[in-house]
Amino acid sequence: MSPTTTTRPGAANLPRGEELLHDPLLNKGTAFTHAERRALGLEGLLPPHVHRLEEQVARVMDNYRNKPTDLERYIHLVSLQDRNETLFYRVVVDHIEEMMPIIYTPTVGQACQQWGHLFRRPRGLYVAWPDRGRVEAILHNWPQRNVRVIVVTDGERILGLGDQGVGGMGIPVGKLSLYTACAGIDPAQTLPVMLDVGTENEGYLRDPLYMGVRQKRIRGREYDAFVAEFVEAVGRVFPRALLQFEDFGNQNAFRLLEQWRDRVCTFNDDIQGTAAVTLAGIYSALRLTGKTLREQKLLFLGAGEAGIGIGDLVVSAMVDEGATLEEARRNCWYVDSHGLVVKSRTGLAEHKLRFAHDAPPAPDFFAAVEALRPTAIIGVSTVPRAFDHRVVEAMSAMNQRPMVFALSNPTSKSECTAEDAYRWSGGRAIFASGSPFPPCHLDGKTFVPGQGNNSYIFPGVGLGVVACQARLVTDRMFSAAARTLASLVLPSDLELGRIYPSLTRIREVSAHIGAAVAEVAFRDGLAGVPRPDDVLGMVRVAMWQPVYREYV
Ligand code: NAI
């Protein structure tokens, strides 16, 4: 599909006048040409001078940079998205490094926390517990029919911020913006969904401006039945849609993934997307250390969705390298809020059991580092500054180039700052974080910390799935995405300590990941279209571009 041939109406059946100006997918604002203004009833409704898209971008950026806070910048951008999506995406794509922390973590987290207070106009679909039994009818209310990517949350575990109830809607909205900005998924084909089953957050339940269902969360069988009604209704109303689960509490996330992954086209980004971006970071780091994956011993702080998801994918990649399952699992160790995860512990959650090894307990993370002598520490615990100077110094004494990945979001929850990691390791740490850190200067050398941002992975995976109409999303697709991402890191990136490509190359990265994912789908018989000779070309052509269509 070329960028100018979309499923949107042709000029003859476009809305006219005021209605056209209020349709964010079609509106061009001051960029409507004189001929379009005449033909579409817009004369007099706009100031007379016609601006080019580039000039509109300059105006947005002037205003954007005058805003006093990141939250104000977020509001400015979301309002633009509500008026003119093409201009919004042009702005974001052209300034992706600057905008990513605003439309996604960390700023989106603040927006979720203040959702009821910032609310201006709705975006996406709210499917609430009182609507059970009528979910399919609610999906039919969505104005677009050709939905290809849905991101759904129930708001229970938003970033590292806990239960945000209905305010969690900021996450599907933000993630889908990244699908479009980073991988060219047509915004008309995206659908953010909030499954509102209540909240445990007392502050919200007491807040008169809270906009969600005012009750404690539904759990157990009733919850599962509600999610099932939603997933099955999606299959009927939007049969070509990829369904991404996002920011569910970990008890539900693992179970729902197991329940649905072999039945519908779905994945969980917190588990599988995080795993792939982290595995890619490890592959890049190995280019610096010259070691193999099988030689690594990983110690995680946090044994939740992110941690276990990473462990599972690392294990399958080690097995691909020839390790046995048992050997591979023994290379992955976990410390959770009760200490080292070992066999002798009772009451371990199901998802931790496969990593519970025969070993003495360790009272805290530092003791576990000393006892296990890992090559990499991976923080996915939401415990700020848990990688203190003792931990980083010990890692640096044991390893020439220790991997220190502090992945918890937002920045305030990060296990270690980039500057501390470089300082305490004498510049030897290979550092990555979940939220961005600025470049650091140490002893005359500049370090550019890598951001293990899921946006390197999920948009490209989605693009590949959409382009080849894959029926399922598999772990092999995520491994392929990780290898592809690592292969795109340039030697000049590695020299600066950066183990991910520059975000400015993200659309190119996503195209390559999309092609790698589609190749897996073709090879494994999961694609819904025949394999073309040029798979990368097929993926590129499927990418929507933020440029204006000519209407007349
Ligand atoms: P989760 O809630 O599933 O898991 C958190 C884990 O941390 C649990 O195992 C818990 O026991 C452990 N934990 C809590 N307090 C602890 C303590 N004091 N000491 C040791 N362990 C402790 O959450 P999930 O999804 O695994 O996310 C964790 C963090 O990782 C979040 O901040 C999230 O934003 C971040 N994350 C980062 C990603 C990235 O950078 N690409 C992607 C996904 C998540």
Coordinates of C-alpha atoms and ligand atoms in Angstrom, one line a residue:
M1 CA 0.0 0.0 0.0
S2 CA 1.5 3.4 -1.0
P3 CA 1.3 6.3 1.4
T4 CA -1.2 8.0 -0.8
T5 CA -3.6 5.1 -1.2
T6 CA -5.2 4.5 2.1
T7 CA -8.6 3.1 3.0
R8 CA -9.8 6.6 3.8
P9 CA -12.6 8.2 1.6
G10 CA -11.7 9.7 -1.8
A11 CA -12.3 13.4 -2.4
A12 CA -15.9 12.8 -3.5
N13 CA -17.0 11.4 -0.2
L14 CA -14.8 13.4 2.1
P15 CA -16.6 15.4 4.8
R16 CA -16.7 19.1 4.1
G17 CA -16.1 22.4 5.8
E18 CA -16.1 22.4 9.6
E19 CA -16.5 18.7 9.8
L20 CA -13.4 18.1 7.7
L21 CA -11.4 20.5 9.9
H22 CA -12.5 18.5 13.0
D23 CA -11.4 15.1 11.6
P24 CA -7.8 14.6 12.8
L25 CA -7.1 11.9 10.3
L26 CA -8.0 14.1 7.3
N27 CA -7.4 17.6 8.6
K28 CA -4.5 19.6 7.1
G29 CA -5.2 22.9 8.9
T30 CA -3.5 25.8 7.1
A31 CA -2.0 23.4 4.5
F32 CA -5.3 23.0 2.6
T33 CA -4.6 24.4 -0.9
H34 CA -6.7 27.1 -2.4
A35 CA -8.2 24.5 -4.8
E36 CA -9.1 22.2 -1.8
R37 CA -10.6 25.1 0.1
R38 CA -12.8 25.9 -2.8
A39 CA -13.8 22.3 -3.5
L40 CA -14.4 21.3 0.1
G41 CA -16.3 24.3 1.5
L42 CA -13.3 25.6 3.6
E43 CA -13.0 29.1 2.2
G44 CA -13.2 31.7 5.0
L45 CA -12.8 29.0 7.7
L46 CA -9.0 29.3 7.6
P47 CA -6.6 32.3 7.5
P48 CA -5.8 33.0 3.8
H49 CA -2.1 32.0 3.5
V50 CA -1.4 28.4 2.6
H51 CA 1.4 26.9 4.7
R52 CA 3.6 24.0 3.8
L53 CA 3.9 21.0 6.2
E54 CA 7.4 22.0 7.1
E55 CA 6.2 25.5 8.0
Q56 CA 3.5 24.0 10.2
V57 CA 6.2 21.8 11.9
A58 CA 8.2 24.9 12.7
R59 CA 5.2 26.6 14.3
V60 CA 4.5 23.6 16.4
M61 CA 8.1 23.4 17.5
D62 CA 8.2 27.1 18.5
N63 CA 5.3 26.6 20.8
Y64 CA 6.5 23.2 22.0
R65 CA 9.9 24.6 23.1
N66 CA 8.2 27.5 24.9
K67 CA 6.3 25.1 27.2
P68 CA 7.7 25.2 30.8
T69 CA 7.4 21.5 31.7
D70 CA 7.5 18.1 30.0
L71 CA 3.8 17.5 31.0
E72 CA 2.9 20.8 29.3
R73 CA 4.8 19.5 26.2
Y74 CA 2.8 16.2 26.4
I75 CA -0.5 18.1 26.5
H76 CA 0.6 20.3 23.6
L77 CA 1.4 17.2 21.5
V78 CA -1.7 15.2 22.4
S79 CA -3.9 18.3 21.5
L80 CA -2.1 18.4 18.2
Q81 CA -2.8 14.7 17.7
D82 CA -6.4 15.4 18.3
R83 CA -6.5 18.1 15.6
N84 CA -4.2 16.9 12.9
E85 CA -2.5 13.5 13.0
T86 CA -0.4 13.9 9.9
L87 CA 1.2 17.0 11.4
F88 CA 1.6 15.4 14.8
Y89 CA 3.4 12.4 13.3
R90 CA 5.6 14.6 11.1
V91 CA 6.7 16.5 14.2
V92 CA 7.3 13.3 16.1
V93 CA 9.2 11.5 13.4
D94 CA 11.4 14.5 12.7
H95 CA 12.3 14.9 16.4
I96 CA 12.0 11.4 17.6
E97 CA 14.8 11.5 20.2
E98 CA 13.3 14.7 21.7
M99 CA 9.7 13.5 21.6
M100 CA 10.0 9.9 22.7
P101 CA 10.4 10.7 26.4
I102 CA 7.4 13.0 26.2
I103 CA 4.9 10.9 24.3
Y104 CA 6.1 7.8 26.2
T105 CA 8.1 7.0 29.3
P106 CA 8.8 8.9 31.5
T107 CA 6.3 11.8 30.9
V108 CA 3.4 9.6 29.9
G109 CA 3.5 8.1 33.4
Q110 CA 2.8 11.6 34.9
A111 CA -0.1 12.0 32.4
C112 CA -1.5 8.6 33.6
Q113 CA -1.3 9.7 37.2
Q114 CA -3.2 12.9 36.4
W115 CA -5.5 11.5 33.7
G116 CA -8.8 12.7 35.3
H117 CA -7.4 16.2 35.9
L118 CA -5.8 16.6 32.4
F119 CA -8.7 15.1 30.4
R120 CA -9.7 17.2 27.4
R121 CA -11.3 14.8 24.9
P122 CA -11.5 11.0 24.7
R123 CA -9.2 8.9 22.5
G124 CA -9.6 5.1 22.1
L125 CA -12.2 2.8 23.4
Y126 CA -13.2 2.3 27.1
V127 CA -14.6 -1.2 27.7
A128 CA -15.8 -1.3 31.4
W129 CA -16.9 -4.1 33.7
P130 CA -20.5 -2.8 33.8
D131 CA -20.5 -3.3 30.0
R132 CA -20.0 -7.1 30.3
G133 CA -22.3 -9.0 27.9
R134 CA -22.3 -6.1 25.5
V135 CA -18.6 -5.8 24.6
E136 CA -19.0 -6.7 20.9
A137 CA -21.6 -3.9 20.5
I138 CA -19.2 -1.5 22.1
L139 CA -16.4 -2.5 19.7
H140 CA -18.8 -1.8 16.8
N141 CA -19.0 1.8 18.0
W142 CA -15.4 2.4 17.0
P143 CA -15.6 4.4 13.7
Q144 CA -12.8 2.7 11.8
R145 CA -13.4 -0.8 10.5
N146 CA -10.0 -1.9 9.2
V147 CA -8.2 -2.0 12.6
R148 CA -4.9 -3.8 12.4
V149 CA -3.2 -3.1 15.7
I150 CA -4.9 -2.9 19.2
V151 CA -3.1 -2.2 22.4
V152 CA -5.1 -3.1 25.5
T153 CA -4.4 -2.5 29.2
D154 CA -6.4 -2.9 32.4
G155 CA -4.2 -0.3 34.1
E156 CA -3.0 -2.5 36.9
R157 CA 0.8 -2.1 36.5
I158 CA 1.5 1.1 34.6
L159 CA 5.3 1.5 34.0
G160 CA 6.8 1.1 37.5
L161 CA 4.0 3.3 38.9
G162 CA 1.5 0.6 40.0
D163 CA -2.3 0.7 39.6
Q164 CA -3.4 3.7 37.7
G165 CA -6.9 2.5 37.0
V166 CA -8.6 4.1 34.0
G167 CA -5.7 6.6 33.8
G168 CA -3.7 3.7 32.3
M169 CA -5.3 4.6 29.0
G170 CA -2.3 6.9 28.5
I171 CA -0.2 3.8 27.8
P172 CA -2.2 2.2 24.8
V173 CA -2.5 5.7 23.3
G174 CA 1.2 6.4 23.7
K175 CA 2.2 2.9 22.5
L176 CA 0.1 3.2 19.3
S177 CA 1.6 6.6 18.6
L178 CA 5.0 4.8 18.6
Y179 CA 3.7 2.1 16.3
T180 CA 2.9 4.8 13.8
A181 CA 5.9 7.0 14.4
C182 CA 8.5 4.2 14.6
A183 CA 7.1 1.7 12.1
G184 CA 4.5 3.5 10.0
I185 CA 1.4 1.7 11.1
D186 CA -1.4 3.7 9.6
P187 CA -3.0 5.7 12.5
A188 CA -6.5 5.0 11.1
Q189 CA -5.8 1.3 11.7
T190 CA -4.8 1.5 15.4
L191 CA -7.1 1.2 18.4
P192 CA -6.2 1.9 22.0
V193 CA -8.4 0.0 24.5
M194 CA -8.9 0.4 28.3
L195 CA -10.4 -2.6 30.0
D196 CA -11.7 -0.9 33.1
V197 CA -12.3 -3.5 35.8
G198 CA -11.9 -1.1 38.8
T199 CA -8.8 -0.1 40.8
E200 CA -7.2 -0.8 44.1
N201 CA -5.8 2.7 44.2
E202 CA -7.6 4.4 47.1
G203 CA -6.5 7.8 46.1
Y204 CA -8.3 7.5 42.8
L205 CA -11.4 5.9 44.4
R206 CA -11.6 9.0 46.6
D207 CA -10.9 11.6 43.8
P208 CA -14.1 13.2 42.6
L209 CA -12.5 13.8 39.2
Y210 CA -11.5 10.1 38.7
M211 CA -13.1 8.9 35.5
G212 CA -13.1 5.1 35.9
V213 CA -15.4 2.5 37.4
R214 CA -15.4 3.2 41.2
Q215 CA -14.9 -0.2 42.7
K216 CA -12.1 -2.6 43.7
R217 CA -10.8 -4.7 40.8
I218 CA -12.7 -7.7 39.6
R219 CA -10.6 -10.8 40.0
G220 CA -10.6 -14.5 39.4
R221 CA -13.1 -16.3 37.1
E222 CA -15.2 -13.2 36.5
Y223 CA -12.1 -11.3 35.4
D224 CA -11.0 -14.0 33.0
A225 CA -14.5 -14.3 31.5
F226 CA -14.6 -10.6 30.9
V227 CA -11.2 -10.6 29.2
A228 CA -12.3 -13.7 27.1
E229 CA -15.4 -11.9 26.0
F230 CA -13.3 -9.0 24.9
V231 CA -10.7 -11.1 23.0
E232 CA -13.4 -13.2 21.3
A233 CA -15.3 -10.0 20.3
V234 CA -12.1 -8.6 18.8
G235 CA -11.8 -11.7 16.7
R236 CA -15.3 -11.1 15.3
V237 CA -15.3 -7.4 14.9
F238 CA -11.6 -6.8 13.9
P239 CA -10.5 -10.2 12.6
R240 CA -7.3 -8.9 11.1
A241 CA -6.1 -7.1 14.2
L242 CA -2.9 -7.9 16.2
L243 CA -3.8 -7.7 19.9
Q244 CA -1.0 -6.4 22.2
F245 CA -1.5 -6.8 26.0
E246 CA 0.2 -4.0 27.9
D247 CA 0.9 -3.2 31.6
F248 CA -1.3 -5.9 33.1
G249 CA -0.4 -7.0 36.7
N250 CA 2.0 -10.0 36.5
Q251 CA -0.4 -12.6 37.9
N252 CA -2.8 -11.9 35.1
A253 CA -0.2 -11.2 32.4
F254 CA 1.5 -14.6 32.3
R255 CA -1.8 -16.5 32.5
L256 CA -3.4 -14.5 29.8
L257 CA -0.4 -14.9 27.5
E258 CA -0.4 -18.6 28.0
Q259 CA -4.2 -18.8 27.5
W260 CA -4.3 -16.8 24.2
R261 CA -0.9 -16.9 22.5
D262 CA -1.6 -20.1 20.5
R263 CA -5.2 -19.1 19.7
V264 CA -5.1 -15.5 18.5
C265 CA -2.6 -13.1 17.0
T266 CA -1.3 -11.6 20.3
F267 CA 1.7 -10.9 22.4
N268 CA 2.6 -9.2 25.7
D269 CA 5.1 -6.4 25.3
D270 CA 6.2 -6.3 28.9
I271 CA 7.1 -9.9 28.8
Q272 CA 8.2 -10.6 25.2
G273 CA 9.1 -7.1 23.9
T274 CA 11.2 -6.3 26.9
A275 CA 12.9 -9.7 26.5
A276 CA 13.8 -9.1 22.9
V277 CA 15.2 -5.6 23.4
T278 CA 17.3 -6.8 26.4
L279 CA 18.6 -9.8 24.5
A280 CA 19.5 -7.5 21.6
G281 CA 21.5 -5.4 24.2
I282 CA 23.3 -8.4 25.4
Y283 CA 24.2 -9.5 21.8
S284 CA 25.6 -6.0 21.2
A285 CA 27.5 -6.0 24.5
L286 CA 29.0 -9.4 23.4
R287 CA 30.4 -7.6 20.4
L288 CA 32.4 -5.5 22.9
T289 CA 33.5 -8.3 25.2
G290 CA 34.2 -10.9 22.5
K291 CA 32.4 -13.6 24.5
T292 CA 29.5 -15.8 23.6
L293 CA 26.0 -15.8 25.0
R294 CA 26.4 -19.2 26.6
E295 CA 29.3 -17.9 28.7
Q296 CA 27.1 -15.3 30.4
K297 CA 25.7 -15.6 33.9
L298 CA 22.8 -13.2 34.4
L299 CA 21.6 -12.0 37.8
F300 CA 18.2 -10.3 37.7
L301 CA 16.9 -7.9 40.4
G302 CA 13.1 -8.5 40.0
A303 CA 11.4 -11.6 38.9
G304 CA 8.2 -10.2 37.4
E305 CA 7.0 -10.0 33.8
A306 CA 10.1 -8.2 32.5
G307 CA 12.6 -10.4 34.3
I308 CA 11.1 -13.8 33.7
G309 CA 10.3 -12.8 30.0
I310 CA 14.0 -11.9 29.5
G311 CA 15.2 -15.1 31.2
D312 CA 12.9 -17.2 29.0
L313 CA 14.1 -15.7 25.7
V314 CA 17.8 -15.7 26.8
V315 CA 17.4 -19.4 27.6
S316 CA 15.9 -20.2 24.2
A317 CA 18.7 -18.3 22.5
M318 CA 21.3 -20.2 24.6
V319 CA 19.6 -23.4 23.6
D320 CA 19.9 -22.3 19.9
E321 CA 23.6 -21.9 20.6
G322 CA 23.8 -25.6 21.7
A323 CA 23.3 -25.4 25.5
T324 CA 20.9 -27.8 27.2
L325 CA 17.8 -26.3 28.7
E326 CA 19.1 -27.1 32.2
E327 CA 22.5 -25.5 31.5
A328 CA 20.8 -22.4 30.0
R329 CA 18.5 -21.9 33.0
R330 CA 21.4 -22.3 35.4
N331 CA 22.9 -19.2 33.8
C332 CA 19.9 -17.1 34.8
W333 CA 19.4 -16.2 38.5
Y334 CA 16.9 -14.0 40.3
V335 CA 16.6 -11.9 43.4
D336 CA 13.0 -10.8 44.2
S337 CA 11.6 -8.9 47.2
H338 CA 12.3 -12.0 49.4
G339 CA 15.9 -12.5 48.4
L340 CA 17.5 -15.0 46.0
V341 CA 15.1 -17.3 44.2
V342 CA 16.2 -20.8 45.3
K343 CA 14.6 -24.2 45.5
S344 CA 14.3 -24.3 49.3
R345 CA 12.0 -21.3 49.2
T346 CA 8.3 -22.1 49.7
G347 CA 5.3 -20.4 48.0
L348 CA 7.2 -19.3 44.9
A349 CA 4.9 -18.0 42.1
E350 CA 4.5 -20.5 39.2
H351 CA 6.5 -18.3 36.8
K352 CA 9.6 -18.3 39.1
L353 CA 9.8 -22.0 39.6
R354 CA 11.8 -22.9 36.5
F355 CA 14.6 -20.5 37.7
A356 CA 14.6 -21.6 41.3
H357 CA 18.0 -23.3 41.6
D358 CA 19.6 -25.5 44.2
A359 CA 21.7 -23.0 46.1
P360 CA 22.0 -21.5 49.6
P361 CA 19.7 -18.4 50.1
A362 CA 21.4 -14.9 49.8
P363 CA 20.1 -12.2 52.1
D364 CA 20.3 -9.4 49.6
F365 CA 21.4 -8.4 46.1
F366 CA 25.0 -7.6 47.0
A367 CA 25.4 -10.9 48.7
A368 CA 24.0 -12.6 45.6
V369 CA 26.5 -10.8 43.4
E370 CA 29.3 -11.9 45.6
A371 CA 28.1 -15.5 45.7
L372 CA 27.3 -15.9 42.0
R373 CA 29.8 -13.7 40.3
P374 CA 27.5 -12.8 37.4
T375 CA 28.7 -11.2 34.1
A376 CA 25.5 -9.1 33.9
I377 CA 23.1 -7.6 36.3
I378 CA 19.6 -6.7 35.1
G379 CA 17.4 -4.4 37.1
V380 CA 13.7 -4.9 36.6
S381 CA 12.5 -4.4 40.1
T382 CA 11.3 -0.7 40.3
V383 CA 13.7 -0.3 43.3
P384 CA 15.5 3.0 42.8
R385 CA 19.3 3.0 43.2
A386 CA 19.4 -0.7 44.1
F387 CA 22.6 -1.0 42.1
D388 CA 24.7 1.0 44.6
H389 CA 28.5 1.6 44.5
R390 CA 29.3 -1.7 46.3
V391 CA 27.4 -3.7 43.7
V392 CA 28.9 -1.9 40.6
E393 CA 32.4 -2.0 42.1
A394 CA 32.1 -5.7 42.8
M395 CA 30.8 -6.3 39.3
S396 CA 33.8 -4.3 37.9
A397 CA 36.2 -6.3 40.0
M398 CA 34.9 -9.6 38.6
N399 CA 34.5 -8.5 35.0
Q400 CA 36.6 -6.5 32.6
R401 CA 33.4 -5.1 31.0
P402 CA 30.4 -5.7 33.4
M403 CA 26.9 -5.4 31.9
V404 CA 24.8 -3.2 34.1
F405 CA 21.3 -2.9 32.8
A406 CA 19.0 -0.7 35.0
L407 CA 15.8 -1.1 33.1
S408 CA 13.1 0.0 35.6
N409 CA 10.9 2.9 34.5
P410 CA 10.3 5.7 34.9
T411 CA 13.7 7.4 35.5
S412 CA 12.9 7.8 39.2
K413 CA 12.7 4.0 39.6
S414 CA 15.9 3.2 37.7
E415 CA 18.3 0.9 39.7
C416 CA 21.3 3.1 38.9
T417 CA 22.0 6.2 36.9
A418 CA 24.2 6.1 33.9
E419 CA 26.7 8.5 35.5
D420 CA 27.0 6.4 38.6
A421 CA 27.5 3.2 36.6
Y422 CA 30.3 4.8 34.5
R423 CA 31.9 6.5 37.6
W424 CA 31.9 3.5 39.9
S425 CA 33.2 1.1 37.2
G426 CA 35.9 3.5 36.0
G427 CA 34.2 3.8 32.6
R428 CA 34.1 0.0 32.0
A429 CA 30.4 -0.7 32.6
I430 CA 28.3 -1.5 29.5
F431 CA 25.2 0.3 30.6
A432 CA 21.6 0.4 29.4
S433 CA 18.5 1.8 31.0
G434 CA 14.8 1.7 30.5
S435 CA 14.2 5.5 30.5
P436 CA 16.7 7.8 28.8
F437 CA 19.8 9.3 30.5
P438 CA 21.8 12.1 29.0
P439 CA 25.4 11.5 27.7
C440 CA 28.1 11.5 30.5
H441 CA 31.6 12.8 30.5
L442 CA 34.3 11.0 32.5
D443 CA 38.0 11.5 32.4
G444 CA 37.8 13.3 29.0
K445 CA 35.7 10.6 27.4
T446 CA 32.0 10.8 26.4
F447 CA 29.6 7.9 27.0
V448 CA 26.2 7.7 25.4
P449 CA 24.0 5.4 27.5
G450 CA 21.9 3.0 25.6
Q451 CA 18.2 3.0 26.2
G452 CA 16.8 -0.5 26.3
N453 CA 13.6 0.9 25.0
N454 CA 10.9 -1.6 23.8
S455 CA 10.1 0.9 21.0
Y456 CA 13.1 -0.7 19.2
I457 CA 11.2 -4.0 19.0
F458 CA 7.4 -3.9 19.2
P459 CA 6.7 -1.5 16.3
G460 CA 8.8 -3.5 13.9
V461 CA 7.3 -6.8 15.2
G462 CA 3.8 -5.3 14.6
L463 CA 4.8 -4.1 11.2
G464 CA 6.0 -7.5 10.2
V465 CA 2.9 -9.2 11.5
V466 CA 0.6 -6.8 9.8
A467 CA 2.5 -6.8 6.5
C468 CA 2.4 -10.6 6.1
Q469 CA -0.9 -11.0 8.0
A470 CA 0.7 -13.5 10.4
R471 CA -1.8 -15.6 12.4
L472 CA 0.2 -15.9 15.6
V473 CA 3.2 -14.1 17.2
T474 CA 5.9 -16.5 18.3
D475 CA 9.1 -16.4 20.4
R476 CA 11.0 -17.2 17.2
M477 CA 9.8 -13.9 15.9
F478 CA 11.1 -12.1 19.0
S479 CA 14.5 -13.8 18.8
A480 CA 14.8 -12.8 15.1
A481 CA 13.9 -9.2 16.1
A482 CA 16.6 -9.2 18.8
R483 CA 19.3 -10.5 16.4
T484 CA 18.3 -8.0 13.7
L485 CA 18.3 -5.1 16.1
A486 CA 21.8 -6.0 17.4
S487 CA 23.1 -6.4 13.9
L488 CA 22.0 -2.8 13.1
V489 CA 24.2 -1.3 15.9
L490 CA 27.1 0.5 14.2
P491 CA 30.7 0.3 15.3
S492 CA 30.6 4.0 15.9
D493 CA 27.7 3.4 18.3
L494 CA 29.7 0.8 20.2
E495 CA 32.6 3.1 20.5
L496 CA 30.5 5.5 22.5
G497 CA 29.2 2.7 24.7
R498 CA 25.9 2.7 22.9
I499 CA 24.5 -0.8 22.5
Y500 CA 21.4 0.2 20.5
P501 CA 21.2 2.1 17.3
S502 CA 20.4 5.8 17.4
L503 CA 16.7 6.4 17.6
T504 CA 16.9 8.6 14.6
R505 CA 17.2 5.4 12.5
I506 CA 14.2 3.9 14.1
R507 CA 12.0 3.6 10.9
E508 CA 14.8 1.9 9.1
V509 CA 15.4 -0.4 12.1
S510 CA 11.6 -1.2 12.3
A511 CA 11.5 -2.1 8.5
H512 CA 14.4 -4.6 9.0
I513 CA 12.8 -6.1 12.1
G514 CA 9.5 -6.3 10.2
A515 CA 11.2 -8.2 7.4
A516 CA 12.9 -10.6 9.8
V517 CA 9.6 -11.2 11.6
A518 CA 7.8 -11.8 8.3
E519 CA 10.5 -14.2 7.2
V520 CA 9.8 -16.3 10.3
A521 CA 6.1 -16.2 9.6
F522 CA 6.7 -17.4 6.0
R523 CA 9.1 -20.1 7.1
D524 CA 6.8 -21.4 9.9
G525 CA 3.7 -21.4 7.7
L526 CA 2.0 -18.6 9.8
A527 CA 1.7 -15.9 7.1
G528 CA -1.6 -15.1 5.5
V529 CA -0.1 -13.9 2.2
P530 CA 2.3 -15.6 -0.2
R531 CA 6.0 -14.8 0.2
P532 CA 7.1 -12.1 -2.2
D533 CA 10.6 -12.1 -3.6
D534 CA 11.5 -8.9 -1.8
V535 CA 10.2 -9.2 1.8
L536 CA 11.9 -6.0 2.9
G537 CA 10.3 -4.2 0.0
M538 CA 6.9 -5.6 1.0
V539 CA 7.4 -4.3 4.5
R540 CA 8.6 -0.8 3.4
V541 CA 5.6 -0.4 1.1
A542 CA 3.3 -1.2 4.0
M543 CA 4.6 1.8 6.0
W544 CA 2.4 4.8 6.3
Q545 CA 4.2 8.2 5.8
P546 CA 3.3 11.4 7.6
V547 CA 2.7 13.4 4.4
Y548 CA -0.5 15.2 3.2
R549 CA -2.6 13.6 0.6
E550 CA -3.9 15.7 -2.2
Y551 CA -7.7 15.7 -2.0
V552 CA -8.4 17.5 -5.3
Ligands
NAI1 P1 6.5 -6.8 37.9 O1 5.6 -6.1 38.9 O2 5.9 -7.9 37.1 O3 7.8 -7.3 38.6 C1 8.5 -6.5 39.6 C2 9.4 -7.5 40.3 O4 10.3 -6.8 41.1 C3 8.7 -8.5 41.1 O5 9.3 -9.8 41.0 C4 9.0 -8.1 42.6 O6 9.1 -9.1 43.5 C5 10.4 -7.4 42.4 N1 10.7 -6.5 43.5 C6 9.9 -5.6 44.0 N2 10.5 -5.0 45.0 C7 11.7 -5.6 45.2 C8 12.8 -5.4 46.0 N3 12.8 -4.5 47.0 N4 13.9 -6.2 45.9 C9 13.9 -7.1 44.9 N5 12.9 -7.3 44.0 C10 11.8 -6.5 44.1 O7 6.9 -5.6 36.9 P2 7.7 -5.8 35.5 O8 6.7 -5.7 34.4 O9 8.6 -6.9 35.5 O10 8.5 -4.4 35.4 C11 9.5 -4.1 36.3 C12 10.2 -2.8 35.9 O11 10.8 -3.0 34.6 C13 9.2 -1.6 35.7 O12 9.8 -0.5 36.2 C14 9.0 -1.5 34.3 O13 8.8 -0.1 33.9 C15 10.4 -1.9 33.8 N6 10.4 -2.4 32.4 C16 11.3 -1.9 31.6 C17 11.3 -2.2 30.3 C18 12.4 -1.6 29.4 O14 13.2 -0.9 29.8 N7 12.5 -2.0 28.2 C19 10.2 -2.9 29.7 C20 9.3 -3.5 30.7 C21 9.4 -3.2 32.0

